[in-house]
Amino acid sequence: MSTVEILRPTHNPVEFDISRSPTIPTTATTTATSTTSYHDFVQELLSSPNHLRLTAEGFSAESPSSASSTNGERLFPSLPPLHYGHSDLHLRKGIMNASHLASEGEVDAEKAFFVADLSKVYAQYRRWVSCLPEFKPYYAVKCNPDPFVLRLLAALGTGFDCASNNEISQVLQIGGSISPDRIIFANPCKALSFIRNSCKMGVDMMTFDNCDELYKVKRVHPNAKLVVRILTDDTKSLCQLGLKYGAPLSTVPGLLAKAKELDLNVIGVSFHVGSGCYDPSVYMDAIRRARSVFDMGLNAGYSFDLLDIGGGFEDGLFEQGAAVVKEAIDQYFPDRRGIRMIAEPGRFFVAKAFSLAANIIARRAPFPHPTCNWNEAAQQIDAEADQPSVMYYINDGVYGAFNCIMFDHQTVQPYVLSLDGSFHVPSTEIQTNCSVWGPTCDSIDCVCPSTRLPSSLRVGDWLGFDNMGAYTVCAASQFNGFEVSKVIYTTGGGAAATEVRNILAAFASASRQRG
Ligand SMILES: *Cc1c(COP(=O)(O)O)cnc(C)c1O
């Protein structure tokens, strides 16, 4: 494959051509119509009472002065502003903003960015409460320690699953009154200094799965409330955690006897069926095992009162998983008075809430014959071999937000946010086989080895990726000098937008009153 320079000479790749009055698809927002130009679009935003706060910020440079109320509301002084409106709207506004910055010659104006719709986190919380009302969720902070997500969940009354000192501090510092008993230190293998510190912070509840951990706890946090993490079947999950954690049932009686001998307080049982669990029936066996460990506890002289069913909940399988959990609980814990039941969902709360916009910064394509046009060239190659004929390079990759491809075994699907400088993507656009690559100089940095996208996409256009909230931002690195993509926050365009904002506003004002 050879490279070719096929940019139109008149076109500045990072400039978004607002004057061409491109159109916006009807699906974009409830206020936009298929014939809306950018100008009409912004006018509509300005005139719509629901979107009053948005104003024309899409065209203003991001600066500390954007703290003013016209640019979204700053509910929390230390955090970015919070906007109203559907995430699609903010993806487009972000692109227009990038275009404006690019026209001013700003370096990195076209940088990739996330849009987080907090109403989607709220919707998942409602779904949790309606399907699993008996289980208090302790959000797994490692999944996405986003400051707004943590505040919203705190305001809703969830607990938190922390795995390190920093995660504990982060939760305790979000304001409001996060009591340390809303935290479970759910890492079975902790540094001694972390255990000592959790004692100092008042975090008592923690998991263990080995004997050494008991000696460490005895030394520096003898009043800890211990939870034995057991091994369950994790073969039906994308990320199998049993390789690393979980006590096999055969070792549990010994562990409990040792804990008793050390005069430690073991209060219950936890497990994790693995992250990204695609067969929720595994909760049945896991809860059966937990039941048998409750009985082992009785034999060792403990009367457990905590059952922690961990994480692993998938958005698409949630109702099914919840049904299995309920059935298992009825079967194995028919009398559960006096037993506190909790879970540690991570992915479930945040996956859908974040979208990413990334800019096509480079393109590599077969060299078209001088007389043939780009589309025909791409099609011809497509026909010859079912191999990706075009390589698109975008400005976020597997060392950044797309680390989920490496660490979380995810595949991602791009869609076109803007094409040829317009938000309007005609359905007649010819698609081609292509691959999508990240910006670093490592060949492992492949976002999408094979997908179909319009062959007319070019440098400066934008791709969107949905479902980017879980295990993405948190593990992004700055390898090769590329920054971690920033987040634009909205409470969404739906009916819950105001409700979510009120919940956050009340939390913010409670935090301020407590100083
Ligand atoms: C990662 C993790 C979770 C969250 O898992 P999800 O699959 O994101 O729900 C919960 N508990 C523990 C102990 C974890 O390590």
Short mmCIF file of C-alpha atoms and ligand atoms in Angstrom, two decimals:
data_model
loop_
_atom_site.label_atom_id
_atom_site.label_comp_id
_atom_site.label_asym_id
_atom_site.label_seq_id
_atom_site.Cartn_x
_atom_site.Cartn_y
_atom_site.Cartn_z
CA MET A 1 0.00 0.00 0.00
CA SER A 2 1.35 3.40 -0.91
CA THR A 3 0.59 6.75 0.58
CA VAL A 4 -0.95 9.61 -1.26
CA GLU A 5 -1.67 13.27 -0.67
CA ILE A 6 -5.22 13.84 -1.76
CA LEU A 7 -6.36 16.76 0.34
CA ARG A 8 -8.11 19.40 -1.63
CA PRO A 9 -5.69 22.29 -1.75
CA THR A 10 -8.31 24.79 -0.62
CA HIS A 11 -9.30 22.82 2.42
CA ASN A 12 -7.74 23.34 5.82
CA PRO A 13 -8.24 19.95 7.42
CA VAL A 14 -8.93 21.13 10.94
CA GLU A 15 -11.22 23.92 9.92
CA PHE A 16 -14.89 23.28 10.04
CA ASP A 17 -16.57 25.09 7.20
CA ILE A 18 -19.46 26.82 8.89
CA SER A 19 -20.20 29.04 5.90
CA ARG A 20 -21.17 26.10 3.73
CA SER A 21 -24.37 25.75 5.73
CA PRO A 22 -24.26 22.01 6.04
CA THR A 23 -27.32 20.26 7.34
CA ILE A 24 -27.95 18.35 10.50
CA PRO A 25 -29.71 15.00 10.52
CA THR A 26 -33.15 14.99 12.09
CA THR A 27 -32.03 12.54 14.70
CA ALA A 28 -29.56 15.06 16.08
CA THR A 29 -31.81 16.91 18.46
CA THR A 30 -35.47 17.48 18.84
CA THR A 31 -34.98 21.08 17.82
CA ALA A 32 -32.99 20.54 14.62
CA THR A 33 -34.52 19.65 11.29
CA SER A 34 -32.85 18.13 8.31
CA THR A 35 -32.60 21.46 6.60
CA THR A 36 -31.07 23.32 9.53
CA SER A 37 -27.81 25.11 8.86
CA TYR A 38 -25.26 25.64 11.62
CA HIS A 39 -26.48 29.20 12.00
CA ASP A 40 -30.12 28.19 12.31
CA PHE A 41 -29.03 25.43 14.61
CA VAL A 42 -27.31 27.82 17.00
CA GLN A 43 -30.17 30.30 16.70
CA GLU A 44 -32.56 27.57 17.68
CA LEU A 45 -30.42 26.69 20.66
CA LEU A 46 -30.44 30.29 21.73
CA SER A 47 -34.15 30.76 21.35
CA SER A 48 -35.24 27.51 22.95
CA PRO A 49 -36.04 28.01 26.62
CA ASN A 50 -34.74 24.53 27.45
CA HIS A 51 -31.40 25.38 26.00
CA LEU A 52 -31.13 28.90 27.28
CA ARG A 53 -27.95 28.17 29.12
CA LEU A 54 -26.16 26.83 26.14
CA THR A 55 -25.85 30.17 24.29
CA ALA A 56 -23.17 30.24 21.63
CA GLU A 57 -20.47 28.69 23.75
CA GLY A 58 -19.77 26.23 21.00
CA PHE A 59 -18.03 29.08 19.30
CA SER A 60 -16.13 30.46 22.27
CA ALA A 61 -12.68 29.32 23.25
CA GLU A 62 -12.41 27.19 26.34
CA SER A 63 -10.95 29.40 29.02
CA PRO A 64 -11.24 29.95 32.76
CA SER A 65 -13.85 32.62 31.97
CA SER A 66 -16.14 29.90 30.71
CA ALA A 67 -17.04 29.55 34.39
CA SER A 68 -19.69 32.18 33.80
CA SER A 69 -23.24 30.96 34.03
CA THR A 70 -23.83 31.45 30.31
CA ASN A 71 -21.40 28.63 29.62
CA GLY A 72 -23.14 25.89 31.54
CA GLU A 73 -23.44 26.02 35.27
CA ARG A 74 -20.57 25.59 37.68
CA LEU A 75 -22.23 23.64 40.46
CA PHE A 76 -18.87 22.64 41.88
CA PRO A 77 -16.18 25.36 41.80
CA SER A 78 -13.39 22.85 41.24
CA LEU A 79 -15.09 21.02 38.38
CA PRO A 80 -15.95 21.86 34.76
CA PRO A 81 -19.35 23.40 34.01
CA LEU A 82 -22.43 21.25 33.68
CA HIS A 83 -24.57 21.69 30.57
CA TYR A 84 -28.06 20.82 29.49
CA GLY A 85 -28.91 19.03 26.27
CA HIS A 86 -28.52 15.72 24.52
CA SER A 87 -25.00 14.34 24.20
CA ASP A 88 -25.27 14.44 20.37
CA LEU A 89 -25.73 18.16 20.65
CA HIS A 90 -22.58 18.50 22.74
CA LEU A 91 -20.58 16.30 20.42
CA ARG A 92 -21.49 18.74 17.64
CA LYS A 93 -20.84 21.80 19.76
CA GLY A 94 -17.45 20.39 20.73
CA ILE A 95 -16.63 19.96 17.07
CA MET A 96 -17.71 23.50 16.26
CA ASN A 97 -15.66 24.75 19.18
CA ALA A 98 -12.63 22.84 17.86
CA SER A 99 -13.20 24.41 14.49
CA HIS A 100 -13.27 27.86 16.03
CA LEU A 101 -10.07 27.23 17.99
CA ALA A 102 -8.41 25.82 14.88
CA SER A 103 -9.30 28.95 12.94
CA GLU A 104 -7.50 30.93 15.64
CA GLY A 105 -4.45 28.76 15.15
CA GLU A 106 -4.69 27.04 18.53
CA VAL A 107 -2.38 24.05 18.87
CA ASP A 108 -4.22 20.76 19.40
CA ALA A 109 -7.55 22.52 18.69
CA GLU A 110 -8.89 19.33 17.15
CA LYS A 111 -8.16 17.19 20.20
CA ALA A 112 -10.47 14.27 20.95
CA PHE A 113 -13.04 14.77 23.71
CA PHE A 114 -15.65 12.88 25.68
CA VAL A 115 -19.23 13.89 26.31
CA ALA A 116 -20.66 12.48 29.53
CA ASP A 117 -24.43 12.38 29.93
CA LEU A 118 -25.06 12.07 33.65
CA SER A 119 -28.75 11.36 33.13
CA LYS A 120 -27.66 7.98 31.76
CA VAL A 121 -25.88 7.16 35.03
CA TYR A 122 -29.06 8.19 36.82
CA ALA A 123 -31.18 5.99 34.54
CA GLN A 124 -28.97 3.00 35.35
CA TYR A 125 -29.29 3.72 39.04
CA ARG A 126 -33.10 3.76 38.72
CA ARG A 127 -32.93 0.50 36.82
CA TRP A 128 -30.78 -1.03 39.54
CA VAL A 129 -33.17 0.01 42.29
CA SER A 130 -36.16 -1.33 40.42
CA CYS A 131 -34.57 -4.71 39.57
CA LEU A 132 -32.44 -5.39 42.64
CA PRO A 133 -33.98 -3.32 45.44
CA GLU A 134 -32.55 -5.58 48.14
CA PHE A 135 -28.94 -4.98 47.05
CA LYS A 136 -27.26 -1.70 47.88
CA PRO A 137 -24.80 -0.87 45.09
CA TYR A 138 -21.23 0.01 46.07
CA TYR A 139 -19.96 1.58 42.86
CA ALA A 140 -16.57 0.16 41.79
CA VAL A 141 -14.55 3.36 41.59
CA LYS A 142 -11.81 1.84 39.41
CA CYS A 143 -14.26 1.55 36.52
CA ASN A 144 -14.43 5.31 36.09
CA PRO A 145 -13.51 7.62 38.98
CA ASP A 146 -15.07 10.60 37.25
CA PRO A 147 -15.75 13.39 39.77
CA PHE A 148 -19.31 14.04 38.54
CA VAL A 149 -20.18 10.34 38.47
CA LEU A 150 -18.90 9.94 42.03
CA ARG A 151 -20.89 12.97 43.21
CA LEU A 152 -24.09 11.89 41.53
CA LEU A 153 -23.87 8.36 42.94
CA ALA A 154 -22.96 9.74 46.37
CA ALA A 155 -26.01 12.01 46.22
CA LEU A 156 -28.14 9.01 45.28
CA GLY A 157 -26.88 7.21 48.36
CA THR A 158 -24.74 4.42 46.91
CA GLY A 159 -21.67 3.09 48.60
CA PHE A 160 -18.25 2.79 46.99
CA ASP A 161 -15.89 -0.09 46.27
CA CYS A 162 -12.34 1.24 46.53
CA ALA A 163 -9.16 -0.67 45.83
CA SER A 164 -6.46 1.77 46.90
CA ASN A 165 -5.60 4.59 49.24
CA ASN A 166 -6.15 7.18 46.56
CA GLU A 167 -9.58 5.87 45.66
CA ILE A 168 -10.57 6.03 49.32
CA SER A 169 -9.30 9.62 49.62
CA GLN A 170 -11.03 10.56 46.41
CA VAL A 171 -14.38 9.30 47.68
CA LEU A 172 -14.01 10.85 51.13
CA GLN A 173 -13.11 14.20 49.58
CA ILE A 174 -16.05 14.59 47.23
CA GLY A 175 -17.95 16.68 49.77
CA GLY A 176 -21.33 16.09 51.24
CA SER A 177 -20.89 13.72 54.10
CA ILE A 178 -19.50 10.49 52.80
CA SER A 179 -19.21 8.39 55.87
CA PRO A 180 -16.30 5.93 55.71
CA ASP A 181 -18.78 3.13 56.36
CA ARG A 182 -20.10 3.70 52.84
CA ILE A 183 -16.80 2.31 51.55
CA ILE A 184 -15.69 -1.27 51.12
CA PHE A 185 -11.96 -1.68 50.57
CA ALA A 186 -12.54 -4.50 48.11
CA ASN A 187 -8.96 -5.41 47.27
CA PRO A 188 -8.06 -8.76 48.86
CA CYS A 189 -4.30 -8.08 48.60
CA LYS A 190 -3.49 -4.70 50.12
CA ALA A 191 -0.21 -3.06 51.05
CA LEU A 192 0.25 -2.95 54.82
CA SER A 193 0.44 0.85 54.72
CA PHE A 194 -2.90 1.01 52.91
CA ILE A 195 -4.53 -1.10 55.60
CA ARG A 196 -3.03 1.14 58.29
CA ASN A 197 -4.30 4.20 56.48
CA SER A 198 -7.77 2.81 55.99
CA CYS A 199 -7.89 2.31 59.76
CA LYS A 200 -6.95 5.96 60.19
CA MET A 201 -9.64 7.03 57.71
CA GLY A 202 -12.28 4.95 59.48
CA VAL A 203 -12.74 2.52 56.59
CA ASP A 204 -13.36 -0.78 58.37
CA MET A 205 -14.95 -3.02 55.77
CA MET A 206 -12.37 -4.87 53.64
CA THR A 207 -11.98 -8.12 51.75
CA PHE A 208 -9.32 -10.83 52.12
CA ASP A 209 -8.66 -14.17 50.44
CA ASN A 210 -5.42 -15.36 52.00
CA CYS A 211 -3.81 -15.98 55.35
CA ASP A 212 -1.09 -13.32 55.18
CA GLU A 213 -3.74 -10.68 54.77
CA LEU A 214 -5.18 -11.71 58.12
CA TYR A 215 -1.82 -11.20 59.86
CA LYS A 216 -1.44 -7.78 58.23
CA VAL A 217 -4.93 -6.75 59.30
CA LYS A 218 -4.29 -8.04 62.83
CA ARG A 219 -1.18 -5.86 63.03
CA VAL A 220 -2.55 -2.53 61.83
CA HIS A 221 -6.37 -2.67 61.78
CA PRO A 222 -7.47 -5.29 64.31
CA ASN A 223 -11.06 -4.01 64.42
CA ALA A 224 -11.59 -4.30 60.69
CA LYS A 225 -14.83 -5.87 59.42
CA LEU A 226 -13.52 -8.58 57.17
CA VAL A 227 -15.23 -10.08 54.16
CA VAL A 228 -13.90 -13.31 52.71
CA ARG A 229 -13.66 -13.15 48.92
CA ILE A 230 -14.30 -16.57 47.45
CA LEU A 231 -13.48 -18.03 44.09
CA THR A 232 -16.40 -18.60 41.73
CA ASP A 233 -16.73 -19.62 38.10
CA ASP A 234 -15.49 -16.67 36.02
CA THR A 235 -15.16 -18.49 32.71
CA LYS A 236 -18.21 -16.70 31.33
CA SER A 237 -16.62 -13.27 31.53
CA LEU A 238 -14.43 -11.04 29.37
CA CYS A 239 -12.11 -10.29 32.28
CA GLN A 240 -11.56 -13.33 34.45
CA LEU A 241 -10.59 -12.16 37.90
CA GLY A 242 -10.35 -15.62 39.48
CA LEU A 243 -6.83 -16.04 38.16
CA LYS A 244 -5.73 -13.47 40.65
CA TYR A 245 -8.26 -13.31 43.48
CA GLY A 246 -10.66 -15.44 45.43
CA ALA A 247 -10.19 -18.20 47.99
CA PRO A 248 -11.13 -21.67 46.73
CA LEU A 249 -13.87 -23.08 48.96
CA SER A 250 -11.53 -25.81 50.21
CA THR A 251 -9.28 -23.17 51.81
CA VAL A 252 -12.06 -21.17 53.44
CA PRO A 253 -12.50 -23.24 56.64
CA GLY A 254 -8.78 -22.89 57.34
CA LEU A 255 -8.85 -19.15 56.70
CA LEU A 256 -11.84 -18.67 58.98
CA ALA A 257 -10.20 -20.77 61.72
CA LYS A 258 -7.08 -18.60 61.46
CA ALA A 259 -9.17 -15.42 61.61
CA LYS A 260 -10.90 -16.72 64.75
CA GLU A 261 -7.57 -17.63 66.30
CA LEU A 262 -6.37 -14.06 65.64
CA ASP A 263 -9.57 -12.76 67.18
CA LEU A 264 -10.54 -10.96 63.97
CA ASN A 265 -14.05 -10.00 62.98
CA VAL A 266 -15.23 -11.66 59.75
CA ILE A 267 -18.66 -10.32 58.81
CA GLY A 268 -19.46 -11.93 55.49
CA VAL A 269 -18.71 -13.22 52.01
CA SER A 270 -17.98 -11.64 48.64
CA PHE A 271 -17.26 -12.85 45.13
CA HIS A 272 -16.86 -11.47 41.63
CA VAL A 273 -18.06 -13.52 38.67
CA GLY A 274 -15.66 -11.62 36.40
CA SER A 275 -16.04 -8.35 34.61
CA GLY A 276 -18.07 -8.23 31.42
CA CYS A 277 -20.03 -11.35 32.34
CA TYR A 278 -21.96 -12.63 29.32
CA ASP A 279 -23.70 -15.54 31.02
CA PRO A 280 -25.57 -14.28 34.09
CA SER A 281 -26.55 -17.81 35.10
CA VAL A 282 -23.17 -17.98 36.90
CA TYR A 283 -24.66 -15.90 39.74
CA MET A 284 -26.71 -18.95 40.70
CA ASP A 285 -23.67 -21.10 41.45
CA ALA A 286 -21.79 -18.19 43.00
CA ILE A 287 -24.60 -17.49 45.46
CA ARG A 288 -24.84 -21.21 46.24
CA ARG A 289 -21.14 -21.14 47.13
CA ALA A 290 -21.63 -18.02 49.23
CA ARG A 291 -24.37 -19.88 51.11
CA SER A 292 -22.01 -22.72 51.90
CA VAL A 293 -19.45 -20.22 53.19
CA PHE A 294 -22.09 -18.73 55.50
CA ASP A 295 -22.37 -22.25 56.92
CA MET A 296 -18.59 -22.58 57.19
CA GLY A 297 -18.71 -19.31 59.12
CA LEU A 298 -21.13 -20.80 61.63
CA ASN A 299 -18.79 -23.77 62.11
CA ALA A 300 -15.90 -21.40 62.76
CA GLY A 301 -17.94 -19.47 65.31
CA TYR A 302 -19.01 -16.54 63.14
CA SER A 303 -22.49 -15.35 62.38
CA PHE A 304 -22.14 -13.58 59.05
CA ASP A 305 -24.46 -10.72 58.20
CA LEU A 306 -23.07 -9.47 54.88
CA LEU A 307 -23.45 -10.91 51.39
CA ASP A 308 -21.56 -9.04 48.64
CA ILE A 309 -22.33 -10.29 45.11
CA GLY A 310 -19.63 -8.14 43.46
CA GLY A 311 -19.79 -6.70 39.95
CA GLY A 312 -19.93 -8.12 36.45
CA PHE A 313 -23.33 -6.70 35.51
CA GLU A 314 -23.72 -6.00 31.79
CA ASP A 315 -26.10 -3.40 30.48
CA GLY A 316 -27.76 -5.64 27.91
CA LEU A 317 -28.11 -8.61 30.25
CA PHE A 318 -28.98 -6.75 33.41
CA GLU A 319 -32.62 -7.75 33.81
CA GLN A 320 -31.71 -11.36 33.10
CA GLY A 321 -28.86 -11.24 35.64
CA ALA A 322 -31.07 -9.61 38.25
CA ALA A 323 -33.66 -12.37 37.78
CA VAL A 324 -31.00 -15.04 38.35
CA VAL A 325 -29.73 -13.25 41.46
CA LYS A 326 -33.26 -12.98 42.88
CA GLU A 327 -34.00 -16.60 42.22
CA ALA A 328 -30.71 -17.67 43.79
CA ILE A 329 -31.27 -15.51 46.85
CA ASP A 330 -34.75 -16.94 47.35
CA GLN A 331 -33.34 -20.42 47.03
CA TYR A 332 -30.21 -20.13 49.16
CA PHE A 333 -31.11 -17.32 51.56
CA PRO A 334 -34.86 -17.81 52.03
CA ASP A 335 -34.66 -16.24 55.47
CA ARG A 336 -32.41 -13.25 55.04
CA ARG A 337 -33.55 -11.08 57.90
CA GLY A 338 -30.50 -9.48 59.43
CA ILE A 339 -28.37 -10.07 56.33
CA ARG A 340 -27.15 -6.95 54.55
CA MET A 341 -26.89 -7.53 50.82
CA ILE A 342 -24.63 -5.40 48.63
CA ALA A 343 -23.08 -5.47 45.16
CA GLU A 344 -20.15 -3.74 43.47
CA PRO A 345 -21.32 -2.76 39.98
CA GLY A 346 -18.90 -0.69 37.90
CA ARG A 347 -19.43 -0.98 34.17
CA PHE A 348 -23.21 -1.12 34.50
CA PHE A 349 -23.47 2.45 35.79
CA VAL A 350 -21.13 4.24 33.42
CA ALA A 351 -20.55 2.37 30.14
CA LYS A 352 -23.34 4.04 28.18
CA ALA A 353 -22.92 7.47 29.72
CA PHE A 354 -19.76 8.49 27.86
CA SER A 355 -19.22 9.07 24.15
CA LEU A 356 -15.96 10.01 22.50
CA ALA A 357 -15.37 12.27 19.51
CA ALA A 358 -12.04 11.78 17.74
CA ASN A 359 -10.61 13.70 14.82
CA ILE A 360 -9.21 12.08 11.70
CA ILE A 361 -5.70 13.48 11.74
CA ALA A 362 -4.31 11.45 8.86
CA ARG A 363 -5.37 9.07 6.16
CA ARG A 364 -3.54 6.52 4.13
CA ALA A 365 -5.06 5.15 1.01
CA PRO A 366 -4.24 3.35 -2.19
CA PHE A 367 -2.86 5.65 -4.83
CA PRO A 368 -5.68 6.46 -7.22
CA HIS A 369 -5.04 6.73 -10.93
CA PRO A 370 -4.88 10.45 -11.82
CA THR A 371 -8.05 10.18 -13.87
CA CYS A 372 -9.99 8.11 -11.41
CA ASN A 373 -11.64 9.52 -8.35
CA TRP A 374 -11.12 8.55 -4.80
CA ASN A 375 -14.37 6.66 -4.33
CA GLU A 376 -13.82 4.51 -7.38
CA ALA A 377 -10.28 3.74 -6.33
CA ALA A 378 -11.39 2.65 -2.89
CA GLN A 379 -14.21 0.57 -4.29
CA GLN A 380 -11.95 -1.10 -6.79
CA ILE A 381 -9.49 -2.14 -4.11
CA ASP A 382 -12.40 -3.27 -1.97
CA ALA A 383 -13.62 -5.49 -4.72
CA GLU A 384 -10.20 -6.98 -5.35
CA ALA A 385 -9.65 -8.06 -1.82
CA ASP A 386 -11.93 -7.94 1.16
CA GLN A 387 -9.13 -6.21 3.02
CA PRO A 388 -9.33 -2.75 4.52
CA SER A 389 -8.18 -0.44 1.75
CA VAL A 390 -8.13 2.81 3.66
CA MET A 391 -6.37 3.54 6.92
CA TYR A 392 -7.73 6.36 9.04
CA TYR A 393 -5.60 7.73 11.88
CA ILE A 394 -7.43 9.41 14.76
CA ASN A 395 -6.17 11.38 17.75
CA ASP A 396 -7.05 8.95 20.52
CA GLY A 397 -5.93 5.34 20.64
CA VAL A 398 -5.20 2.26 22.69
CA TYR A 399 -2.72 4.15 24.87
CA GLY A 400 -5.54 6.59 25.64
CA ALA A 401 -9.29 6.10 25.86
CA PHE A 402 -9.19 2.95 23.74
CA ASN A 403 -7.05 1.10 26.28
CA CYS A 404 -10.33 -0.75 26.83
CA ILE A 405 -9.44 -2.70 23.68
CA MET A 406 -6.26 -4.03 25.31
CA PHE A 407 -7.21 -4.26 28.98
CA ASP A 408 -10.95 -4.76 28.81
CA HIS A 409 -11.15 -6.95 25.70
CA GLN A 410 -13.60 -4.59 24.03
CA THR A 411 -14.27 -3.96 20.37
CA VAL A 412 -15.43 -0.52 19.34
CA GLN A 413 -17.57 0.66 16.48
CA PRO A 414 -17.00 4.12 14.99
CA TYR A 415 -19.71 6.20 13.37
CA VAL A 416 -19.39 9.38 11.39
CA LEU A 417 -19.93 12.57 13.35
CA SER A 418 -18.91 14.91 10.57
CA LEU A 419 -18.11 14.27 6.96
CA ASP A 420 -16.47 16.65 4.57
CA GLY A 421 -16.92 19.46 7.05
CA SER A 422 -20.61 18.80 7.59
CA PHE A 423 -22.76 17.07 10.19
CA HIS A 424 -24.93 15.82 7.41
CA VAL A 425 -23.99 12.30 6.34
CA PRO A 426 -26.04 11.33 3.29
CA SER A 427 -27.27 7.76 3.52
CA THR A 428 -26.16 7.30 -0.08
CA GLU A 429 -22.52 7.78 0.93
CA ILE A 430 -20.36 4.96 -0.44
CA GLN A 431 -18.86 2.84 2.31
CA THR A 432 -15.46 1.24 2.13
CA ASN A 433 -13.56 -1.33 4.11
CA CYS A 434 -11.12 0.47 6.34
CA SER A 435 -9.10 0.31 9.50
CA VAL A 436 -8.87 2.96 12.23
CA TRP A 437 -5.63 3.65 14.06
CA GLY A 438 -4.54 5.69 17.10
CA PRO A 439 -1.99 8.49 17.03
CA THR A 440 1.03 6.89 18.71
CA CYS A 441 3.93 5.44 16.77
CA ASP A 442 3.24 1.92 18.03
CA SER A 443 1.67 -0.51 15.57
CA ILE A 444 -0.29 -2.09 18.41
CA ASP A 445 -2.22 1.19 18.47
CA CYS A 446 -5.09 -0.08 16.31
CA VAL A 447 -8.59 1.03 17.29
CA CYS A 448 -10.51 -0.94 14.71
CA PRO A 449 -8.80 -3.48 12.44
CA SER A 450 -11.67 -3.68 10.00
CA THR A 451 -14.86 -1.70 9.68
CA ARG A 452 -16.94 0.09 7.07
CA LEU A 453 -16.91 3.87 6.81
CA PRO A 454 -17.57 6.30 3.98
CA SER A 455 -14.64 6.44 1.60
CA SER A 456 -15.15 10.17 1.32
CA LEU A 457 -14.06 10.77 4.92
CA ARG A 458 -11.00 12.91 5.05
CA VAL A 459 -8.55 14.57 7.36
CA GLY A 460 -10.39 16.95 9.68
CA ASP A 461 -13.58 14.89 9.81
CA TRP A 462 -14.76 13.45 13.11
CA LEU A 463 -15.65 9.93 14.23
CA GLY A 464 -17.85 9.16 17.21
CA PHE A 465 -17.71 6.18 19.58
CA ASP A 466 -20.48 5.35 22.04
CA ASN A 467 -20.35 3.22 25.20
CA MET A 468 -16.99 4.65 26.22
CA GLY A 469 -17.63 5.12 29.94
CA ALA A 470 -16.21 1.93 31.46
CA TYR A 471 -12.48 1.26 31.88
CA THR A 472 -11.45 3.97 29.41
CA VAL A 473 -10.52 7.41 30.80
CA CYS A 474 -9.20 5.96 34.05
CA ALA A 475 -6.50 3.82 32.45
CA ALA A 476 -5.50 6.24 29.68
CA SER A 477 -1.80 7.05 29.52
CA GLN A 478 0.11 9.95 28.01
CA PHE A 479 2.39 7.68 26.02
CA ASN A 480 4.13 9.45 23.15
CA GLY A 481 3.06 12.85 24.49
CA PHE A 482 -0.63 12.55 23.74
CA GLU A 483 -2.93 14.00 26.38
CA VAL A 484 -5.83 12.17 27.98
CA SER A 485 -9.06 13.38 26.33
CA LYS A 486 -11.13 15.88 28.32
CA VAL A 487 -14.79 15.48 29.26
CA ILE A 488 -17.74 17.78 28.54
CA TYR A 489 -20.60 17.20 30.98
CA THR A 490 -24.34 17.37 30.42
CA THR A 491 -27.38 16.26 32.34
CA GLY A 492 -28.92 15.24 29.03
CA GLY A 493 -31.82 16.38 26.91
CA GLY A 494 -34.53 14.17 28.35
CA ALA A 495 -37.08 14.46 31.10
CA ALA A 496 -34.60 13.57 33.84
CA ALA A 497 -32.19 16.42 33.05
CA THR A 498 -33.63 18.82 35.61
CA GLU A 499 -34.02 16.11 38.21
CA VAL A 500 -30.37 15.10 37.89
CA ARG A 501 -29.29 18.72 38.07
CA ASN A 502 -31.37 19.29 41.20
CA ILE A 503 -29.85 16.22 42.84
CA LEU A 504 -26.35 17.48 42.08
CA ALA A 505 -27.19 21.05 43.10
CA ALA A 506 -28.51 19.86 46.46
CA PHE A 507 -25.37 17.79 46.95
CA ALA A 508 -23.18 20.78 46.05
CA SER A 509 -24.97 23.07 48.45
CA ALA A 510 -24.80 20.51 51.26
CA SER A 511 -21.05 20.21 50.62
CA ARG A 512 -20.62 23.98 50.78
CA GLN A 513 -22.51 24.20 54.06
CA ARG A 514 -20.27 21.60 55.59
CA GLY A 515 -17.30 23.63 54.41
C1 LIG B 1 -13.55 -4.38 38.97
C2 LIG B 1 -14.30 -4.79 40.14
C3 LIG B 1 -15.68 -4.54 40.23
C4 LIG B 1 -16.49 -3.95 39.11
O1 LIG B 1 -16.73 -4.86 38.10
P1 LIG B 1 -17.73 -4.55 36.89
O2 LIG B 1 -17.59 -5.73 36.01
O3 LIG B 1 -17.26 -3.28 36.25
O4 LIG B 1 -19.09 -4.41 37.45
C5 LIG B 1 -16.33 -4.89 41.40
N1 LIG B 1 -15.67 -5.46 42.43
C6 LIG B 1 -14.34 -5.72 42.38
C7 LIG B 1 -13.68 -6.32 43.56
C8 LIG B 1 -13.62 -5.40 41.24
O5 LIG B 1 -12.32 -5.69 41.18
#
